[in-house]
Amino acid sequence: MTGNIVIIVVVSQDQRLHSPMYTFLKHLSFLEIWYTSTIVPLLLATLVSQGQAISFHACIAQLYFFVFFGATECFLLAVMAYDRYLAICSPLHYSFLMRPEICTKLVAISWLTGVGTGFLPSLMISKLDFCGPNQINHFFCDLPPLMQLSCSSVYVTEMVIFILSIAVLCICFILTLVSYVFIVLSVLRIPSASGRMKTFSTCGSHLAVVTIYYGTMISMYVHPSAPLSPDINKIISVFYTVVTPLLNPVIYSLRNKDFKNALRKVMRRNCGIYGVRMKENLFIR
């Protein structure tokens, strides 16, 4: 969480970072704070107390915000990949295609689509009957464990979630991959070997984190007829709720030279406050 706060502060205070790429990064960091706050506090409470009670309405609320923030992140990651594609493959048209008003619209569409995506799964889960055991074999109120707990038919709910997962996860992942394929093809035409390696290093890191995020979520939700075991579900869930939010600040900003220079300026301007705290807390999320 500290890493995301640092990104928001630095991007907001440094005029040189007021570009589309960093605008999207700031929104991603803001989103990650809320995304992890939906899951991690209950996870820590469960680990400390060896079991944590949550009301049904709070469980449905947690499910809604998890789907909402997760879907919004998928759209934002796809938008960020498209932004990098335009910057590298169409540099002459980039300023026109990524005007501030276009960036604002893309961010707004991502958030609004996420808001709408969260409603249907949450509503359908809330309409299921839960008449048996009330213990979820999971560390938060996720879709698969809640459906396994229901004593009514979940076929329609499973199919709706399956279709929604394909519409959000698979399409966003494909769009992201296509953007990176064009980026790679463009990078291969760079005459400088050092330039190619630098760009490949950055894009490779981005693609690795994106693949982990999308891959684990797709394996979790795009399998209506073959549910995974609870233990495997927990392991997979850790990747898209903890691991990728932890890696995003490091991959997207702290390996970026411009951001590191801006960070030093902000640290000097604020008497080193952010610099001291960031190094201690970046990996404790």
mmCIF file of C-alpha atoms in Angstrom:
data_model
loop_
_atom_site.group_PDB
_atom_site.id
_atom_site.type_symbol
_atom_site.label_atom_id
_atom_site.label_comp_id
_atom_site.label_asym_id
_atom_site.label_seq_id
_atom_site.Cartn_x
_atom_site.Cartn_y
_atom_site.Cartn_z
ATOM 1 C CA MET A 1 0.000 0.000 0.000
ATOM 2 C CA THR A 2 2.846 2.392 0.825
ATOM 3 C CA GLY A 3 4.300 1.968 -2.663
ATOM 4 C CA ASN A 4 0.991 2.993 -4.235
ATOM 5 C CA ILE A 5 0.692 6.042 -1.978
ATOM 6 C CA VAL A 6 4.222 7.071 -2.987
ATOM 7 C CA ILE A 7 3.282 6.781 -6.675
ATOM 8 C CA ILE A 8 0.177 8.957 -6.214
ATOM 9 C CA VAL A 9 2.111 11.628 -4.283
ATOM 10 C CA VAL A 10 5.050 11.752 -6.707
ATOM 11 C CA VAL A 11 2.929 11.812 -9.875
ATOM 12 C CA SER A 12 0.671 14.508 -8.406
ATOM 13 C CA GLN A 13 3.559 16.757 -7.309
ATOM 14 C CA ASP A 14 5.923 16.478 -10.287
ATOM 15 C CA GLN A 15 4.772 18.346 -13.397
ATOM 16 C CA ARG A 16 7.032 16.272 -15.665
ATOM 17 C CA LEU A 17 4.995 13.173 -14.835
ATOM 18 C CA HIS A 18 1.687 14.714 -15.916
ATOM 19 C CA SER A 19 1.539 12.496 -19.006
ATOM 20 C CA PRO A 20 -1.025 9.844 -20.024
ATOM 21 C CA MET A 21 1.153 6.938 -18.861
ATOM 22 C CA TYR A 22 1.555 8.334 -15.356
ATOM 23 C CA THR A 23 -2.063 9.452 -15.211
ATOM 24 C CA PHE A 24 -3.122 5.845 -15.774
ATOM 25 C CA LEU A 25 -0.493 4.662 -13.292
ATOM 26 C CA LYS A 26 -1.830 7.033 -10.633
ATOM 27 C CA HIS A 27 -5.350 5.698 -11.111
ATOM 28 C CA LEU A 28 -4.046 2.117 -10.993
ATOM 29 C CA SER A 29 -2.249 2.870 -7.715
ATOM 30 C CA PHE A 30 -5.378 4.475 -6.249
ATOM 31 C CA LEU A 31 -7.372 1.433 -7.334
ATOM 32 C CA GLU A 32 -4.832 -0.993 -5.833
ATOM 33 C CA ILE A 33 -5.151 0.687 -2.428
ATOM 34 C CA TRP A 34 -8.892 0.043 -2.349
ATOM 35 C CA TYR A 35 -8.575 -3.376 -3.978
ATOM 36 C CA THR A 36 -6.182 -4.711 -1.339
ATOM 37 C CA SER A 37 -8.091 -2.943 1.454
ATOM 38 C CA THR A 38 -11.134 -4.999 0.504
ATOM 39 C CA ILE A 39 -9.299 -8.291 1.079
ATOM 40 C CA VAL A 40 -6.135 -7.981 3.167
ATOM 41 C CA PRO A 41 -7.555 -6.669 6.509
ATOM 42 C CA LEU A 42 -9.940 -9.627 6.806
ATOM 43 C CA LEU A 43 -7.153 -11.983 5.714
ATOM 44 C CA LEU A 44 -4.841 -10.695 8.460
ATOM 45 C CA ALA A 45 -7.636 -10.860 11.037
ATOM 46 C CA THR A 46 -8.344 -14.451 10.031
ATOM 47 C CA LEU A 47 -4.677 -15.416 10.361
ATOM 48 C CA VAL A 48 -4.397 -13.790 13.791
ATOM 49 C CA SER A 49 -7.646 -15.120 15.259
ATOM 50 C CA GLN A 50 -7.671 -18.500 13.446
ATOM 51 C CA GLY A 51 -11.102 -17.734 12.038
ATOM 52 C CA GLN A 52 -13.109 -14.544 11.612
ATOM 53 C CA ALA A 53 -16.876 -14.051 11.542
ATOM 54 C CA ILE A 54 -18.492 -11.856 8.909
ATOM 55 C CA SER A 55 -22.173 -11.083 8.427
ATOM 56 C CA PHE A 56 -23.951 -12.145 5.251
ATOM 57 C CA HIS A 57 -24.517 -8.553 4.124
ATOM 58 C CA ALA A 58 -20.884 -7.653 4.794
ATOM 59 C CA CYS A 59 -19.837 -10.743 2.836
ATOM 60 C CA ILE A 60 -21.927 -9.702 -0.180
ATOM 61 C CA ALA A 61 -20.553 -6.153 0.099
ATOM 62 C CA GLN A 62 -16.994 -7.492 0.141
ATOM 63 C CA LEU A 63 -17.779 -9.663 -2.886
ATOM 64 C CA TYR A 64 -19.200 -6.679 -4.778
ATOM 65 C CA PHE A 65 -16.219 -4.425 -4.126
ATOM 66 C CA PHE A 66 -13.790 -7.234 -4.954
ATOM 67 C CA VAL A 67 -15.442 -7.821 -8.353
ATOM 68 C CA PHE A 68 -15.801 -4.071 -8.923
ATOM 69 C CA PHE A 69 -12.137 -3.272 -8.232
ATOM 70 C CA GLY A 70 -10.883 -6.433 -9.954
ATOM 71 C CA ALA A 71 -12.819 -5.702 -13.153
ATOM 72 C CA THR A 72 -11.730 -2.062 -13.106
ATOM 73 C CA GLU A 73 -8.099 -3.174 -12.837
ATOM 74 C CA CYS A 74 -8.536 -5.439 -15.872
ATOM 75 C CA PHE A 75 -9.828 -2.524 -17.946
ATOM 76 C CA LEU A 76 -7.105 -0.170 -16.688
ATOM 77 C CA LEU A 77 -4.345 -2.663 -17.482
ATOM 78 C CA ALA A 78 -5.726 -3.042 -21.009
ATOM 79 C CA VAL A 79 -5.863 0.753 -21.394
ATOM 80 C CA MET A 80 -2.274 1.090 -20.123
ATOM 81 C CA ALA A 81 -1.080 -1.531 -22.618
ATOM 82 C CA TYR A 82 -2.873 0.344 -25.417
ATOM 83 C CA ASP A 83 -1.243 3.581 -24.250
ATOM 84 C CA ARG A 84 2.235 1.992 -24.476
ATOM 85 C CA TYR A 85 1.358 0.587 -27.906
ATOM 86 C CA LEU A 86 0.490 4.064 -29.188
ATOM 87 C CA ALA A 87 3.578 5.632 -27.594
ATOM 88 C CA ILE A 88 5.964 3.109 -29.158
ATOM 89 C CA CYS A 89 4.247 2.193 -32.426
ATOM 90 C CA SER A 90 2.622 5.551 -33.320
ATOM 91 C CA PRO A 91 4.749 8.237 -31.643
ATOM 92 C CA LEU A 92 3.816 10.932 -34.179
ATOM 93 C CA HIS A 93 0.094 10.525 -33.488
ATOM 94 C CA TYR A 94 0.425 9.782 -29.768
ATOM 95 C CA SER A 95 -0.160 13.337 -28.499
ATOM 96 C CA PHE A 96 -3.344 13.616 -30.536
ATOM 97 C CA LEU A 97 -4.702 10.129 -29.786
ATOM 98 C CA MET A 98 -3.957 10.392 -26.055
ATOM 99 C CA ARG A 99 -5.188 13.914 -25.410
ATOM 100 C CA PRO A 100 -6.110 14.707 -21.770
ATOM 101 C CA GLU A 101 -9.835 14.479 -22.506
ATOM 102 C CA ILE A 102 -9.351 11.044 -24.113
ATOM 103 C CA CYS A 103 -7.393 9.840 -21.076
ATOM 104 C CA THR A 104 -10.140 11.095 -18.773
ATOM 105 C CA LYS A 105 -12.786 9.261 -20.797
ATOM 106 C CA LEU A 106 -10.786 6.003 -20.812
ATOM 107 C CA VAL A 107 -10.307 6.161 -17.037
ATOM 108 C CA ALA A 108 -13.990 6.988 -16.488
ATOM 109 C CA ILE A 109 -15.097 4.119 -18.736
ATOM 110 C CA SER A 110 -12.842 1.718 -16.818
ATOM 111 C CA TRP A 111 -14.293 2.741 -13.453
ATOM 112 C CA LEU A 112 -17.919 2.841 -14.609
ATOM 113 C CA THR A 113 -17.654 -0.532 -16.346
ATOM 114 C CA GLY A 114 -16.157 -1.971 -13.159
ATOM 115 C CA VAL A 115 -19.047 -0.570 -11.118
ATOM 116 C CA GLY A 116 -21.550 -2.278 -13.409
ATOM 117 C CA THR A 117 -19.612 -5.550 -13.565
ATOM 118 C CA GLY A 118 -19.771 -5.990 -9.795
ATOM 119 C CA PHE A 119 -23.565 -5.818 -9.564
ATOM 120 C CA LEU A 120 -24.697 -8.976 -11.377
ATOM 121 C CA PRO A 121 -22.504 -11.591 -9.607
ATOM 122 C CA SER A 122 -23.193 -10.035 -6.199
ATOM 123 C CA LEU A 123 -26.931 -9.919 -6.835
ATOM 124 C CA MET A 124 -27.082 -13.531 -8.035
ATOM 125 C CA ILE A 125 -25.015 -14.805 -5.090
ATOM 126 C CA SER A 126 -27.258 -12.899 -2.656
ATOM 127 C CA LYS A 127 -30.331 -14.679 -4.100
ATOM 128 C CA LEU A 128 -28.925 -18.182 -3.462
ATOM 129 C CA ASP A 129 -30.132 -20.264 -0.521
ATOM 130 C CA PHE A 130 -27.625 -20.934 2.267
ATOM 131 C CA CYS A 131 -29.225 -23.462 4.588
ATOM 132 C CA GLY A 132 -26.292 -25.666 5.600
ATOM 133 C CA PRO A 133 -22.802 -24.967 6.976
ATOM 134 C CA ASN A 134 -21.871 -21.293 7.205
ATOM 135 C CA GLN A 135 -18.081 -21.642 7.221
ATOM 136 C CA ILE A 136 -16.285 -20.490 4.064
ATOM 137 C CA ASN A 137 -13.165 -22.483 3.268
ATOM 138 C CA HIS A 138 -11.415 -19.372 1.993
ATOM 139 C CA PHE A 139 -9.859 -16.169 3.331
ATOM 140 C CA PHE A 140 -12.467 -13.816 1.842
ATOM 141 C CA CYS A 141 -15.943 -13.935 0.296
ATOM 142 C CA ASP A 142 -15.062 -15.073 -3.215
ATOM 143 C CA LEU A 143 -17.423 -16.459 -5.839
ATOM 144 C CA PRO A 144 -16.393 -20.169 -5.971
ATOM 145 C CA PRO A 145 -16.459 -20.850 -2.187
ATOM 146 C CA LEU A 146 -19.803 -19.074 -1.805
ATOM 147 C CA MET A 147 -21.352 -21.129 -4.607
ATOM 148 C CA GLN A 148 -19.981 -24.319 -3.040
ATOM 149 C CA LEU A 149 -21.642 -23.319 0.234
ATOM 150 C CA SER A 150 -25.084 -22.841 -1.323
ATOM 151 C CA CYS A 151 -27.719 -25.553 -0.974
ATOM 152 C CA SER A 152 -29.660 -24.401 -4.060
ATOM 153 C CA SER A 153 -28.857 -24.906 -7.733
ATOM 154 C CA VAL A 154 -25.986 -22.695 -8.878
ATOM 155 C CA TYR A 155 -25.975 -23.708 -12.555
ATOM 156 C CA VAL A 156 -27.380 -20.399 -13.841
ATOM 157 C CA THR A 157 -25.101 -18.417 -11.529
ATOM 158 C CA GLU A 158 -22.072 -20.414 -12.693
ATOM 159 C CA MET A 159 -22.900 -19.830 -16.350
ATOM 160 C CA VAL A 160 -23.451 -16.095 -15.844
ATOM 161 C CA ILE A 161 -20.137 -15.775 -13.987
ATOM 162 C CA PHE A 162 -18.430 -17.873 -16.679
ATOM 163 C CA ILE A 163 -19.736 -15.632 -19.479
ATOM 164 C CA LEU A 164 -18.920 -12.475 -17.509
ATOM 165 C CA SER A 165 -15.408 -13.755 -16.805
ATOM 166 C CA ILE A 166 -14.803 -14.386 -20.501
ATOM 167 C CA ALA A 167 -16.180 -10.946 -21.376
ATOM 168 C CA VAL A 168 -13.974 -9.148 -18.845
ATOM 169 C CA LEU A 169 -10.888 -11.287 -18.208
ATOM 170 C CA CYS A 170 -10.283 -12.985 -21.535
ATOM 171 C CA ILE A 171 -11.094 -9.996 -23.747
ATOM 172 C CA CYS A 172 -8.966 -7.600 -21.665
ATOM 173 C CA PHE A 173 -6.128 -10.128 -21.590
ATOM 174 C CA ILE A 174 -6.270 -10.632 -25.361
ATOM 175 C CA LEU A 175 -6.300 -6.869 -25.978
ATOM 176 C CA THR A 176 -3.312 -6.479 -23.651
ATOM 177 C CA LEU A 177 -1.405 -9.293 -25.361
ATOM 178 C CA VAL A 178 -2.132 -7.897 -28.823
ATOM 179 C CA SER A 179 -0.801 -4.497 -27.731
ATOM 180 C CA TYR A 180 2.410 -6.078 -26.451
ATOM 181 C CA VAL A 181 2.834 -8.184 -29.600
ATOM 182 C CA PHE A 182 2.792 -5.010 -31.709
ATOM 183 C CA ILE A 183 5.163 -3.363 -29.229
ATOM 184 C CA VAL A 184 7.616 -6.267 -29.537
ATOM 185 C CA LEU A 185 7.438 -6.171 -33.341
ATOM 186 C CA SER A 186 8.131 -2.450 -33.244
ATOM 187 C CA VAL A 187 11.009 -2.850 -30.776
ATOM 188 C CA LEU A 188 12.663 -5.438 -33.024
ATOM 189 C CA ARG A 189 13.075 -2.694 -35.628
ATOM 190 C CA ILE A 190 15.098 -0.494 -33.248
ATOM 191 C CA PRO A 191 18.670 -0.397 -34.638
ATOM 192 C CA SER A 192 20.347 0.053 -31.241
ATOM 193 C CA ALA A 193 20.879 -3.186 -29.309
ATOM 194 C CA SER A 194 20.926 -1.327 -25.988
ATOM 195 C CA GLY A 195 17.657 0.401 -26.894
ATOM 196 C CA ARG A 196 16.052 -2.929 -27.720
ATOM 197 C CA MET A 197 17.236 -4.497 -24.460
ATOM 198 C CA LYS A 198 16.001 -1.563 -22.372
ATOM 199 C CA THR A 199 12.547 -1.622 -23.958
ATOM 200 C CA PHE A 200 12.342 -5.429 -23.803
ATOM 201 C CA SER A 201 13.288 -5.348 -20.116
ATOM 202 C CA THR A 202 10.522 -2.875 -19.291
ATOM 203 C CA CYS A 203 7.847 -4.507 -21.466
ATOM 204 C CA GLY A 204 8.849 -7.990 -20.292
ATOM 205 C CA SER A 205 8.376 -7.009 -16.655
ATOM 206 C CA HIS A 206 4.994 -5.440 -17.392
ATOM 207 C CA LEU A 207 3.857 -8.473 -19.370
ATOM 208 C CA ALA A 208 5.003 -10.888 -16.646
ATOM 209 C CA VAL A 209 2.914 -9.151 -13.964
ATOM 210 C CA VAL A 210 -0.086 -8.826 -16.285
ATOM 211 C CA THR A 211 0.142 -12.522 -17.217
ATOM 212 C CA ILE A 212 0.264 -13.578 -13.563
ATOM 213 C CA TYR A 213 -2.769 -11.422 -12.761
ATOM 214 C CA TYR A 214 -4.921 -12.448 -15.713
ATOM 215 C CA GLY A 215 -3.713 -16.056 -15.721
ATOM 216 C CA THR A 216 -4.587 -16.730 -12.089
ATOM 217 C CA MET A 217 -7.969 -15.016 -12.361
ATOM 218 C CA ILE A 218 -8.860 -16.872 -15.565
ATOM 219 C CA SER A 219 -7.884 -20.209 -14.004
ATOM 220 C CA MET A 220 -10.097 -19.344 -11.029
ATOM 221 C CA TYR A 221 -13.272 -18.230 -12.788
ATOM 222 C CA VAL A 222 -13.297 -19.636 -16.334
ATOM 223 C CA HIS A 223 -14.052 -23.266 -15.470
ATOM 224 C CA PRO A 224 -17.791 -23.641 -14.701
ATOM 225 C CA SER A 225 -17.853 -27.430 -14.867
ATOM 226 C CA ALA A 226 -14.540 -28.200 -13.170
ATOM 227 C CA PRO A 227 -14.225 -26.432 -9.794
ATOM 228 C CA LEU A 228 -10.800 -26.492 -8.190
ATOM 229 C CA SER A 229 -10.100 -27.731 -4.677
ATOM 230 C CA PRO A 230 -10.374 -25.156 -1.845
ATOM 231 C CA ASP A 231 -6.644 -25.323 -1.115
ATOM 232 C CA ILE A 232 -5.742 -24.635 -4.753
ATOM 233 C CA ASN A 233 -8.306 -21.808 -4.801
ATOM 234 C CA LYS A 234 -6.563 -20.175 -1.840
ATOM 235 C CA ILE A 235 -3.133 -20.397 -3.451
ATOM 236 C CA ILE A 236 -4.401 -18.961 -6.739
ATOM 237 C CA SER A 237 -6.279 -16.183 -4.934
ATOM 238 C CA VAL A 238 -3.125 -15.029 -3.154
ATOM 239 C CA PHE A 239 -1.549 -14.187 -6.518
ATOM 240 C CA TYR A 240 -4.258 -11.806 -7.725
ATOM 241 C CA THR A 241 -5.118 -10.320 -4.318
ATOM 242 C CA VAL A 242 -1.638 -9.917 -2.790
ATOM 243 C CA VAL A 243 1.253 -10.761 -5.136
ATOM 244 C CA THR A 244 0.402 -8.677 -8.222
ATOM 245 C CA PRO A 245 -0.722 -5.609 -6.214
ATOM 246 C CA LEU A 246 2.626 -5.868 -4.414
ATOM 247 C CA LEU A 247 4.594 -6.109 -7.663
ATOM 248 C CA ASN A 248 2.778 -3.388 -9.614
ATOM 249 C CA PRO A 249 4.411 -0.376 -7.854
ATOM 250 C CA VAL A 250 7.855 -1.932 -8.293
ATOM 251 C CA ILE A 251 7.433 -2.934 -11.941
ATOM 252 C CA TYR A 252 5.537 0.093 -13.227
ATOM 253 C CA SER A 253 7.395 2.863 -11.401
ATOM 254 C CA LEU A 254 10.474 2.048 -9.331
ATOM 255 C CA ARG A 255 12.241 0.531 -12.372
ATOM 256 C CA ASN A 256 11.459 3.724 -14.310
ATOM 257 C CA LYS A 257 14.282 6.292 -14.490
ATOM 258 C CA ASP A 258 11.994 9.328 -14.852
ATOM 259 C CA PHE A 259 9.925 8.266 -11.871
ATOM 260 C CA LYS A 260 12.998 7.663 -9.705
ATOM 261 C CA ASN A 261 14.332 11.127 -10.532
ATOM 262 C CA ALA A 262 10.959 12.655 -9.685
ATOM 263 C CA LEU A 263 10.876 10.644 -6.460
ATOM 264 C CA ARG A 264 14.251 12.076 -5.413
ATOM 265 C CA LYS A 265 12.986 15.601 -6.080
ATOM 266 C CA VAL A 266 9.850 15.062 -4.022
ATOM 267 C CA MET A 267 11.885 13.485 -1.211
ATOM 268 C CA ARG A 268 14.234 16.486 -1.103
ATOM 269 C CA ARG A 269 11.312 18.902 -1.245
ATOM 270 C CA ASN A 270 9.601 17.169 1.682
ATOM 271 C CA CYS A 271 12.717 16.778 3.844
ATOM 272 C CA GLY A 272 13.109 13.061 3.125
ATOM 273 C CA ILE A 273 9.868 11.983 4.801
ATOM 274 C CA TYR A 274 8.634 9.796 1.963
ATOM 275 C CA GLY A 275 12.078 8.376 1.222
ATOM 276 C CA VAL A 276 12.565 7.012 4.743
ATOM 277 C CA ARG A 277 9.145 5.429 5.003
ATOM 278 C CA MET A 278 9.034 3.998 1.478
ATOM 279 C CA LYS A 279 12.151 1.858 1.765
ATOM 280 C CA GLU A 280 10.930 0.310 4.999
ATOM 281 C CA ASN A 281 7.372 -0.384 3.965
ATOM 282 C CA LEU A 282 7.331 -1.028 0.223
ATOM 283 C CA PHE A 283 7.393 -4.809 0.551
ATOM 284 C CA ILE A 284 4.962 -4.985 3.485
ATOM 285 C CA ARG A 285 1.630 -4.685 1.836
#
